[in-house]
PDB file of C-alpha atoms in Angstrom:
ATOM      1  CA  MET H1404       0.000   0.000   0.000  1.00  0.00           C
ATOM      2  CA  ALA H1405       1.324   3.450  -0.951  1.00  0.00           C
ATOM      3  CA  GLU H1406       2.087   5.910   1.840  1.00  0.00           C
ATOM      4  CA  PHE H1407      -0.362   8.808   2.243  1.00  0.00           C
ATOM      5  CA  TYR H1408       1.212  12.221   2.769  1.00  0.00           C
ATOM      6  CA  PRO H1409      -1.527  14.857   3.294  1.00  0.00           C
ATOM      7  CA  PHE H1410       0.842  17.845   3.674  1.00  0.00           C
ATOM      8  CA  LYS H1411       2.611  19.120   0.558  1.00  0.00           C
ATOM      9  CA  SER H1412       5.773  21.075  -0.145  1.00  0.00           C
ATOM     10  CA  LYS H1413       5.679  24.782  -1.004  1.00  0.00           C
ATOM     11  CA  TYR H1414       8.236  24.110  -3.734  1.00  0.00           C
ATOM     12  CA  CYS H1415       7.362  22.876  -7.215  1.00  0.00           C
ATOM     13  CA  GLY H1416      10.495  20.739  -7.407  1.00  0.00           C
ATOM     14  CA  ASP H1417      12.103  22.406 -10.411  1.00  0.00           C
ATOM     15  CA  GLU H1418      13.603  25.434  -8.609  1.00  0.00           C
ATOM     16  CA  LYS H1419      17.369  25.865  -8.955  1.00  0.00           C
ATOM     17  CA  GLU H1420      18.248  28.728  -6.588  1.00  0.00           C
ATOM     18  CA  PHE H1421      17.506  29.048  -2.867  1.00  0.00           C
ATOM     19  CA  VAL H1422      18.254  31.542  -0.109  1.00  0.00           C
ATOM     20  CA  GLY H1423      17.787  30.558   3.517  1.00  0.00           C
ATOM     21  CA  LYS H1424      19.077  30.770   7.080  1.00  0.00           C
ATOM     22  CA  ILE H1425      21.232  27.970   8.458  1.00  0.00           C
ATOM     23  CA  GLN H1426      19.331  25.927  11.062  1.00  0.00           C
ATOM     24  CA  LYS H1427      21.939  23.157  11.451  1.00  0.00           C
ATOM     25  CA  TYR H1428      25.148  22.145   9.732  1.00  0.00           C
ATOM     26  CA  THR H1429      27.872  19.546   9.961  1.00  0.00           C
ATOM     27  CA  ILE H1430      31.109  18.797   8.087  1.00  0.00           C
ATOM     28  CA  ASP H1431      32.065  15.138   7.664  1.00  0.00           C
ATOM     29  CA  GLY H1432      35.152  14.537   5.547  1.00  0.00           C
ATOM     30  CA  ASN H1433      34.627  16.379   2.274  1.00  0.00           C
ATOM     31  CA  LYS H1434      30.850  16.536   2.768  1.00  0.00           C
ATOM     32  CA  LEU H1435      28.922  19.549   4.072  1.00  0.00           C
ATOM     33  CA  THR H1436      25.337  18.989   5.211  1.00  0.00           C
ATOM     34  CA  VAL H1437      23.248  22.069   5.974  1.00  0.00           C
ATOM     35  CA  ASN H1438      19.634  22.525   7.006  1.00  0.00           C
ATOM     36  CA  ILE H1439      18.367  25.848   5.659  1.00  0.00           C
ATOM     37  CA  LYS H1440      14.942  27.427   5.972  1.00  0.00           C
ATOM     38  CA  GLU H1441      13.328  29.728   3.430  1.00  0.00           C
ATOM     39  CA  LYS H1442       9.750  28.790   2.474  1.00  0.00           C
ATOM     40  CA  GLU H1443      10.325  25.541   4.359  1.00  0.00           C
ATOM     41  CA  GLU H1444      13.259  23.523   5.653  1.00  0.00           C
ATOM     42  CA  LEU H1445      15.621  21.870   3.174  1.00  0.00           C
ATOM     43  CA  ILE H1446      18.572  19.533   3.758  1.00  0.00           C
ATOM     44  CA  VAL H1447      21.466  20.666   1.578  1.00  0.00           C
ATOM     45  CA  THR H1448      24.339  18.346   0.656  1.00  0.00           C
ATOM     46  CA  TYR H1449      27.531  19.783  -0.813  1.00  0.00           C
ATOM     47  CA  TYR H1450      30.898  18.128  -1.529  1.00  0.00           C
ATOM     48  CA  PHE H1451      34.028  20.252  -1.215  1.00  0.00           C
ATOM     49  CA  ASN H1452      36.252  20.513  -4.266  1.00  0.00           C
ATOM     50  CA  THR H1453      39.428  21.329  -2.335  1.00  0.00           C
ATOM     51  CA  GLU H1454      40.799  21.178   1.203  1.00  0.00           C
ATOM     52  CA  GLU H1455      41.021  24.996   1.179  1.00  0.00           C
ATOM     53  CA  GLU H1456      37.299  25.238   0.465  1.00  0.00           C
ATOM     54  CA  LYS H1457      36.569  22.896   3.391  1.00  0.00           C
ATOM     55  CA  ILE H1458      38.708  24.996   5.745  1.00  0.00           C
ATOM     56  CA  TYR H1459      37.016  28.185   4.522  1.00  0.00           C
ATOM     57  CA  PHE H1460      33.483  26.932   5.167  1.00  0.00           C
ATOM     58  CA  SER H1461      34.416  25.442   8.549  1.00  0.00           C
ATOM     59  CA  LYS H1462      35.555  28.923   9.624  1.00  0.00           C
ATOM     60  CA  VAL H1463      32.813  31.150   8.186  1.00  0.00           C
ATOM     61  CA  LEU H1464      29.587  29.164   8.699  1.00  0.00           C
ATOM     62  CA  ASN H1465      27.464  29.737  11.793  1.00  0.00           C
ATOM     63  CA  LEU H1466      23.875  29.048  12.758  1.00  0.00           C
ATOM     64  CA  GLY H1467      21.595  31.861  11.598  1.00  0.00           C
ATOM     65  CA  ASP H1468      23.839  32.888   8.677  1.00  0.00           C
ATOM     66  CA  LYS H1469      22.056  33.450   5.384  1.00  0.00           C
ATOM     67  CA  ILE H1470      23.399  31.507   2.395  1.00  0.00           C
ATOM     68  CA  LYS H1471      22.557  31.276  -1.294  1.00  0.00           C
ATOM     69  CA  VAL H1472      22.491  27.771  -2.762  1.00  0.00           C
ATOM     70  CA  THR H1473      22.192  26.622  -6.374  1.00  0.00           C
ATOM     71  CA  GLY H1474      21.376  22.997  -7.016  1.00  0.00           C
ATOM     72  CA  ILE H1475      18.759  20.351  -7.718  1.00  0.00           C
ATOM     73  CA  LEU H1476      15.874  19.260  -5.494  1.00  0.00           C
ATOM     74  CA  GLU H1477      15.498  15.525  -4.928  1.00  0.00           C
ATOM     75  CA  GLU H1478      12.761  13.604  -3.151  1.00  0.00           C
ATOM     76  CA  PRO H1479      13.942  11.401  -0.254  1.00  0.00           C
ATOM     77  CA  SER H1480      13.823   7.660  -0.866  1.00  0.00           C
ATOM     78  CA  ASN H1481      11.394   5.272   0.801  1.00  0.00           C
ATOM     79  CA  ASN H1482      12.721   2.165   2.516  1.00  0.00           C
ATOM     80  CA  THR H1483      13.156  -0.676   0.014  1.00  0.00           C
ATOM     81  CA  ILE H1484      12.720  -3.384   2.671  1.00  0.00           C
ATOM     82  CA  PRO H1485       9.380  -3.413   4.559  1.00  0.00           C
ATOM     83  CA  ASN H1486       9.349  -2.484   8.276  1.00  0.00           C
ATOM     84  CA  LEU H1487      12.856  -0.969   8.197  1.00  0.00           C
ATOM     85  CA  PHE H1488      13.691   2.685   8.789  1.00  0.00           C
ATOM     86  CA  ASN H1489      11.837   4.907   6.302  1.00  0.00           C
ATOM     87  CA  TYR H1490      13.962   8.022   5.739  1.00  0.00           C
ATOM     88  CA  LYS H1491      11.321   9.771   3.620  1.00  0.00           C
ATOM     89  CA  LYS H1492       8.675   9.275   6.291  1.00  0.00           C
ATOM     90  CA  TYR H1493      11.069  10.414   9.014  1.00  0.00           C
ATOM     91  CA  LEU H1494      11.841  13.649   7.134  1.00  0.00           C
ATOM     92  CA  TYR H1495       8.152  14.206   6.344  1.00  0.00           C
ATOM     93  CA  GLN H1496       7.311  14.007  10.042  1.00  0.00           C
ATOM     94  CA  ASN H1497       9.867  16.792  10.537  1.00  0.00           C
ATOM     95  CA  LYS H1498       8.288  18.915   7.771  1.00  0.00           C
ATOM     96  CA  ILE H1499      11.107  18.259   5.287  1.00  0.00           C
ATOM     97  CA  TYR H1500       9.951  17.276   1.807  1.00  0.00           C
ATOM     98  CA  TYR H1501      13.066  17.707  -0.335  1.00  0.00           C
ATOM     99  CA  LEU H1502      16.809  17.118  -0.266  1.00  0.00           C
ATOM    100  CA  LEU H1503      18.915  19.693  -2.102  1.00  0.00           C
ATOM    101  CA  LYS H1504      22.007  18.516  -3.954  1.00  0.00           C
ATOM    102  CA  ALA H1505      24.103  21.700  -4.127  1.00  0.00           C
ATOM    103  CA  ASP H1506      26.462  22.752  -6.912  1.00  0.00           C
ATOM    104  CA  ASN H1507      27.457  26.018  -5.266  1.00  0.00           C
ATOM    105  CA  ILE H1508      27.052  27.710  -1.865  1.00  0.00           C
ATOM    106  CA  ILE H1509      27.697  31.386  -1.128  1.00  0.00           C
ATOM    107  CA  LYS H1510      27.436  33.033   2.285  1.00  0.00           C
ATOM    108  CA  ILE H1511      25.611  36.338   1.830  1.00  0.00           C
ATOM    109  CA  GLU H1512      24.839  37.535   5.372  1.00  0.00           C
ATOM    110  CA  ASN H1513      26.088  36.965   8.912  1.00  0.00           C
ATOM    111  CA  ASN H1514      23.741  35.959  11.695  1.00  0.00           C
ATOM    112  CA  THR H1515      21.910  38.911  13.294  1.00  0.00           C
ATOM    113  CA  SER H1516      19.772  36.979  15.811  1.00  0.00           C
ATOM    114  CA  ILE H1517      20.682  37.004  19.511  1.00  0.00           C
ATOM    115  CA  PHE H1518      19.028  33.600  19.798  1.00  0.00           C
ATOM    116  CA  TYR H1519      21.348  32.029  17.205  1.00  0.00           C
ATOM    117  CA  TYR H1520      24.308  33.903  18.699  1.00  0.00           C
ATOM    118  CA  ILE H1521      23.722  32.182  22.058  1.00  0.00           C
ATOM    119  CA  LYS H1522      23.094  28.811  20.392  1.00  0.00           C
ATOM    120  CA  ASN H1523      26.333  29.161  18.408  1.00  0.00           C
ATOM    121  CA  LYS H1524      28.247  29.819  21.634  1.00  0.00           C
ATOM    122  CA  ILE H1525      26.706  26.794  23.358  1.00  0.00           C
ATOM    123  CA  THR H1526      27.241  24.530  20.331  1.00  0.00           C
ATOM    124  CA  LYS H1527      30.897  25.485  19.893  1.00  0.00           C
ATOM    125  CA  ARG H1528      31.550  24.977  23.607  1.00  0.00           C
ATOM    126  CA  ILE H1529      30.003  21.484  23.441  1.00  0.00           C
ATOM    127  CA  GLU H1530      31.974  20.588  20.290  1.00  0.00           C
ATOM    128  CA  LYS H1531      35.174  21.657  22.040  1.00  0.00           C
ATOM    129  CA  TYR H1532      34.760  18.788  24.517  1.00  0.00           C
ATOM    130  CA  ASP H1533      32.888  16.229  22.389  1.00  0.00           C
ATOM    131  CA  LYS H1534      33.303  15.509  18.674  1.00  0.00           C
ATOM    132  CA  THR H1535      30.916  12.520  18.515  1.00  0.00           C
ATOM    133  CA  GLY H1536      27.675  14.514  18.694  1.00  0.00           C
ATOM    134  CA  TYR H1537      26.292  12.582  21.676  1.00  0.00           C
ATOM    135  CA  LEU H1538      26.704  15.438  24.166  1.00  0.00           C
ATOM    136  CA  LYS H1539      24.959  17.842  21.787  1.00  0.00           C
ATOM    137  CA  THR H1540      22.127  15.316  21.493  1.00  0.00           C
ATOM    138  CA  PHE H1541      21.734  15.039  25.279  1.00  0.00           C
ATOM    139  CA  ILE H1542      21.777  18.816  25.864  1.00  0.00           C
ATOM    140  CA  LEU H1543      20.131  20.276  22.758  1.00  0.00           C
ATOM    141  CA  GLY H1544      18.317  17.237  21.353  1.00  0.00           C
ATOM    142  CA  ASP H1545      20.278  17.689  18.111  1.00  0.00           C
ATOM    143  CA  LYS H1546      20.963  14.326  16.404  1.00  0.00           C
ATOM    144  CA  PHE H1547      22.355  15.992  13.291  1.00  0.00           C
ATOM    145  CA  ASP H1548      25.972  15.015  14.029  1.00  0.00           C
ATOM    146  CA  LEU H1549      25.183  11.397  14.888  1.00  0.00           C
ATOM    147  CA  ASP H1550      26.156   8.808  12.309  1.00  0.00           C
ATOM    148  CA  ILE H1551      23.037   7.885  10.293  1.00  0.00           C
ATOM    149  CA  ASP H1552      23.868   4.142  10.412  1.00  0.00           C
ATOM    150  CA  ASN H1553      24.227   4.243  14.199  1.00  0.00           C
ATOM    151  CA  LEU H1554      20.977   6.193  14.484  1.00  0.00           C
ATOM    152  CA  GLU H1555      19.167   3.561  12.410  1.00  0.00           C
ATOM    153  CA  ASN H1556      20.571   0.801  14.628  1.00  0.00           C
ATOM    154  CA  TYR H1557      19.352   2.606  17.764  1.00  0.00           C
ATOM    155  CA  GLN H1558      15.883   2.905  16.232  1.00  0.00           C
ATOM    156  CA  LEU H1559      15.803  -0.736  15.146  1.00  0.00           C
ATOM    157  CA  ASN H1560      16.821  -1.832  18.657  1.00  0.00           C
ATOM    158  CA  GLY H1561      14.224   0.414  20.258  1.00  0.00           C
ATOM    159  CA  ILE H1562      16.690   2.507  22.272  1.00  0.00           C
ATOM    160  CA  SER H1563      16.631   5.781  20.308  1.00  0.00           C
ATOM    161  CA  HIS H1564      14.628   7.313  23.176  1.00  0.00           C
ATOM    162  CA  LEU H1565      17.837   7.275  25.238  1.00  0.00           C
ATOM    163  CA  PHE H1566      19.149  10.037  22.961  1.00  0.00           C
ATOM    164  CA  ALA H1567      16.040  12.222  23.218  1.00  0.00           C
ATOM    165  CA  ILE H1568      15.422  15.037  25.669  1.00  0.00           C
ATOM    166  CA  SER H1569      12.395  13.960  27.668  1.00  0.00           C
ATOM    167  CA  GLY H1570      10.022  15.492  30.160  1.00  0.00           C
ATOM    168  CA  MET H1571      12.248  14.088  32.892  1.00  0.00           C
ATOM    169  CA  HIS H1572      15.140  16.283  31.725  1.00  0.00           C
ATOM    170  CA  VAL H1573      12.883  19.340  31.780  1.00  0.00           C
ATOM    171  CA  SER H1574      11.491  18.406  35.202  1.00  0.00           C
ATOM    172  CA  LEU H1575      15.050  18.309  36.542  1.00  0.00           C
ATOM    173  CA  LEU H1576      15.758  21.687  34.943  1.00  0.00           C
ATOM    174  CA  ILE H1577      12.543  23.124  36.459  1.00  0.00           C
ATOM    175  CA  THR H1578      13.484  21.796  39.903  1.00  0.00           C
ATOM    176  CA  ILE H1579      16.908  23.487  39.742  1.00  0.00           C
ATOM    177  CA  ILE H1580      15.474  26.789  38.461  1.00  0.00           C
ATOM    178  CA  MET H1581      12.697  26.880  41.077  1.00  0.00           C
ATOM    179  CA  PHE H1582      15.168  26.037  43.851  1.00  0.00           C
ATOM    180  CA  ILE H1583      17.210  29.094  42.859  1.00  0.00           C
ATOM    181  CA  LEU H1584      14.171  31.357  42.383  1.00  0.00           C
ATOM    182  CA  ASN H1585      12.718  30.346  45.753  1.00  0.00           C
ATOM    183  CA  LYS H1586      15.905  31.709  47.328  1.00  0.00           C
ATOM    184  CA  ILE H1587      15.494  35.003  45.473  1.00  0.00           C
ATOM    185  CA  SER H1588      11.782  35.855  45.703  1.00  0.00           C
ATOM    186  CA  TYR H1589       8.456  34.856  47.249  1.00  0.00           C
ATOM    187  CA  ASN H1590       6.457  36.403  44.395  1.00  0.00           C
ATOM    188  CA  ASN H1591       4.828  33.538  42.463  1.00  0.00           C
ATOM    189  CA  LYS H1592       4.107  35.646  39.368  1.00  0.00           C
ATOM    190  CA  PHE H1593       7.768  36.659  39.127  1.00  0.00           C
ATOM    191  CA  LYS H1594       9.060  33.121  39.709  1.00  0.00           C
ATOM    192  CA  TYR H1595       6.695  31.343  37.331  1.00  0.00           C
ATOM    193  CA  GLY H1596       6.947  34.103  34.730  1.00  0.00           C
ATOM    194  CA  LEU H1597      10.744  33.841  34.680  1.00  0.00           C
ATOM    195  CA  LEU H1598      10.530  30.031  34.649  1.00  0.00           C
ATOM    196  CA  ASP H1599       8.216  30.139  31.615  1.00  0.00           C
ATOM    197  CA  ILE H1600      10.562  32.503  29.754  1.00  0.00           C
ATOM    198  CA  ILE H1601      13.553  30.214  30.416  1.00  0.00           C
ATOM    199  CA  LEU H1602      11.626  27.115  29.277  1.00  0.00           C
ATOM    200  CA  ILE H1603      10.385  28.809  26.098  1.00  0.00           C
ATOM    201  CA  PHE H1604      13.953  29.873  25.279  1.00  0.00           C
ATOM    202  CA  TYR H1605      15.194  26.323  25.900  1.00  0.00           C
ATOM    203  CA  LEU H1606      12.348  25.040  23.700  1.00  0.00           C
ATOM    204  CA  TYR H1607      13.738  27.056  20.794  1.00  0.00           C
ATOM    205  CA  LEU H1608      17.281  25.940  21.565  1.00  0.00           C
ATOM    206  CA  THR H1609      16.105  22.341  21.086  1.00  0.00           C
ATOM    207  CA  ASP H1610      14.344  23.216  17.790  1.00  0.00           C
ATOM    208  CA  ILE H1611      10.894  22.746  19.374  1.00  0.00           C
ATOM    209  CA  SER H1612      11.227  19.015  20.000  1.00  0.00           C
ATOM    210  CA  ALA H1613       7.952  17.212  20.740  1.00  0.00           C
ATOM    211  CA  SER H1614       8.700  16.266  24.350  1.00  0.00           C
ATOM    212  CA  ILE H1615       9.966  19.747  25.274  1.00  0.00           C
ATOM    213  CA  LEU H1616       7.011  21.410  23.542  1.00  0.00           C
ATOM    214  CA  ARG H1617       4.529  19.266  25.470  1.00  0.00           C
ATOM    215  CA  THR H1618       6.235  19.892  28.803  1.00  0.00           C
ATOM    216  CA  THR H1619       6.676  23.633  28.210  1.00  0.00           C
ATOM    217  CA  ILE H1620       3.040  24.163  27.238  1.00  0.00           C
ATOM    218  CA  MET H1621       1.870  22.190  30.271  1.00  0.00           C
ATOM    219  CA  VAL H1622       4.142  24.165  32.629  1.00  0.00           C
ATOM    220  CA  VAL H1623       3.042  27.521  31.155  1.00  0.00           C
ATOM    221  CA  ILE H1624      -0.654  26.645  31.479  1.00  0.00           C
ATOM    222  CA  SER H1625      -0.102  25.307  35.017  1.00  0.00           C
ATOM    223  CA  SER H1626       1.795  28.503  35.922  1.00  0.00           C
ATOM    224  CA  ILE H1627      -1.055  30.705  34.698  1.00  0.00           C
ATOM    225  CA  ASN H1628      -3.528  28.475  36.529  1.00  0.00           C
ATOM    226  CA  LYS H1629      -1.565  28.782  39.786  1.00  0.00           C
ATOM    227  CA  CYS H1630      -0.762  32.490  39.598  1.00  0.00           C
ATOM    228  CA  PHE H1631      -4.314  33.575  38.763  1.00  0.00           C
ATOM    229  CA  ASN H1632      -6.107  30.847  40.742  1.00  0.00           C
ATOM    230  CA  LEU H1633      -8.166  29.736  37.725  1.00  0.00           C
ATOM    231  CA  GLN H1634      -8.812  26.317  39.300  1.00  0.00           C
ATOM    232  CA  ILE H1635      -8.371  24.439  36.006  1.00  0.00           C
ATOM    233  CA  LYS H1636      -8.367  20.709  36.667  1.00  0.00           C
ATOM    234  CA  ALA H1637      -5.277  18.631  35.851  1.00  0.00           C
ATOM    235  CA  PHE H1638      -7.137  16.636  33.182  1.00  0.00           C
ATOM    236  CA  ASP H1639      -8.285  19.856  31.477  1.00  0.00           C
ATOM    237  CA  ILE H1640      -4.700  21.163  31.542  1.00  0.00           C
ATOM    238  CA  MET H1641      -3.648  17.995  29.681  1.00  0.00           C
ATOM    239  CA  LEU H1642      -6.390  18.526  27.076  1.00  0.00           C
ATOM    240  CA  LEU H1643      -5.405  22.188  26.635  1.00  0.00           C
ATOM    241  CA  THR H1644      -1.769  21.113  26.253  1.00  0.00           C
ATOM    242  CA  LEU H1645      -2.749  18.649  23.526  1.00  0.00           C
ATOM    243  CA  ILE H1646      -4.835  21.232  21.636  1.00  0.00           C
ATOM    244  CA  VAL H1647      -2.208  24.007  21.821  1.00  0.00           C
ATOM    245  CA  ALA H1648       0.605  21.627  20.773  1.00  0.00           C
ATOM    246  CA  ILE H1649      -1.311  20.485  17.679  1.00  0.00           C
ATOM    247  CA  ILE H1650      -2.133  24.095  16.775  1.00  0.00           C
ATOM    248  CA  ILE H1651       1.561  25.047  17.033  1.00  0.00           C
ATOM    249  CA  ASP H1652       2.771  21.977  15.120  1.00  0.00           C
ATOM    250  CA  PRO H1653       0.213  19.701  13.389  1.00  0.00           C
ATOM    251  CA  PHE H1654       3.055  17.291  12.511  1.00  0.00           C
ATOM    252  CA  ILE H1655       3.550  16.542  16.195  1.00  0.00           C
ATOM    253  CA  ILE H1656       0.802  13.903  16.041  1.00  0.00           C
ATOM    254  CA  TYR H1657       3.237  11.719  14.059  1.00  0.00           C
ATOM    255  CA  LYS H1658       5.830  11.730  16.859  1.00  0.00           C
ATOM    256  CA  VAL H1659       5.722   8.431  18.779  1.00  0.00           C
ATOM    257  CA  GLY H1660       7.047  10.104  21.935  1.00  0.00           C
ATOM    258  CA  PHE H1661       4.207  12.632  21.821  1.00  0.00           C
ATOM    259  CA  GLN H1662       1.633   9.860  21.318  1.00  0.00           C
ATOM    260  CA  PHE H1663       3.005   7.816  24.230  1.00  0.00           C
ATOM    261  CA  SER H1664       3.132  10.834  26.540  1.00  0.00           C
ATOM    262  CA  PHE H1665      -0.598  11.310  26.182  1.00  0.00           C
TER     263      PHE H1665
END
């Protein structure tokens, strides 16, 4: 039976030139892989022609930079063996419809976002101590640097959840933050307001992963409920969390972790 994909790409498929901001990037040997976002997210693959070109790009590229790419759009491949990892389906669930095979990449603008500036600092600090990508996965939920074959093996063995940021991680973070805030102030609106801001910022640092989105929405609604004494029942908070999460990201219903959490 053919797979049904109700959401469609904003691209026709015959475009040749693209301009977008770098969401993620990694350099592996002579291969550069970049996620850029213009109309929608694209995964760009480019092979360096010389060692000098590789060194140049490794020095000048940062998250949030704007680049111009010329190349050919390609549809991801389905799995050829039933019940094995389906790369096309995996990308679709992350709102990625096309792969872009690049012939040329030009950096046209440096990052101007404070958010990406902070994320760049955190990412470079992590990479200084860990080149495997595992530490970045545990802290930022970014699996981009993990070897694709290893990632498939983790998924086949049912242990890929060990490399995902879960509600437990966020609960630990909340406990630490609230412990500090309780030492600073007795004002609930100040404490929960600051907690919500920190969680929302962390949500964006993790590229709005399903588990963090669910937990953040639930904490924000619970904070409002507590601060304004709205007396919303726990079950209703869960339903509101579900509704708001689907409004923010309809694709979240495909995430197994999101399904299990509810």
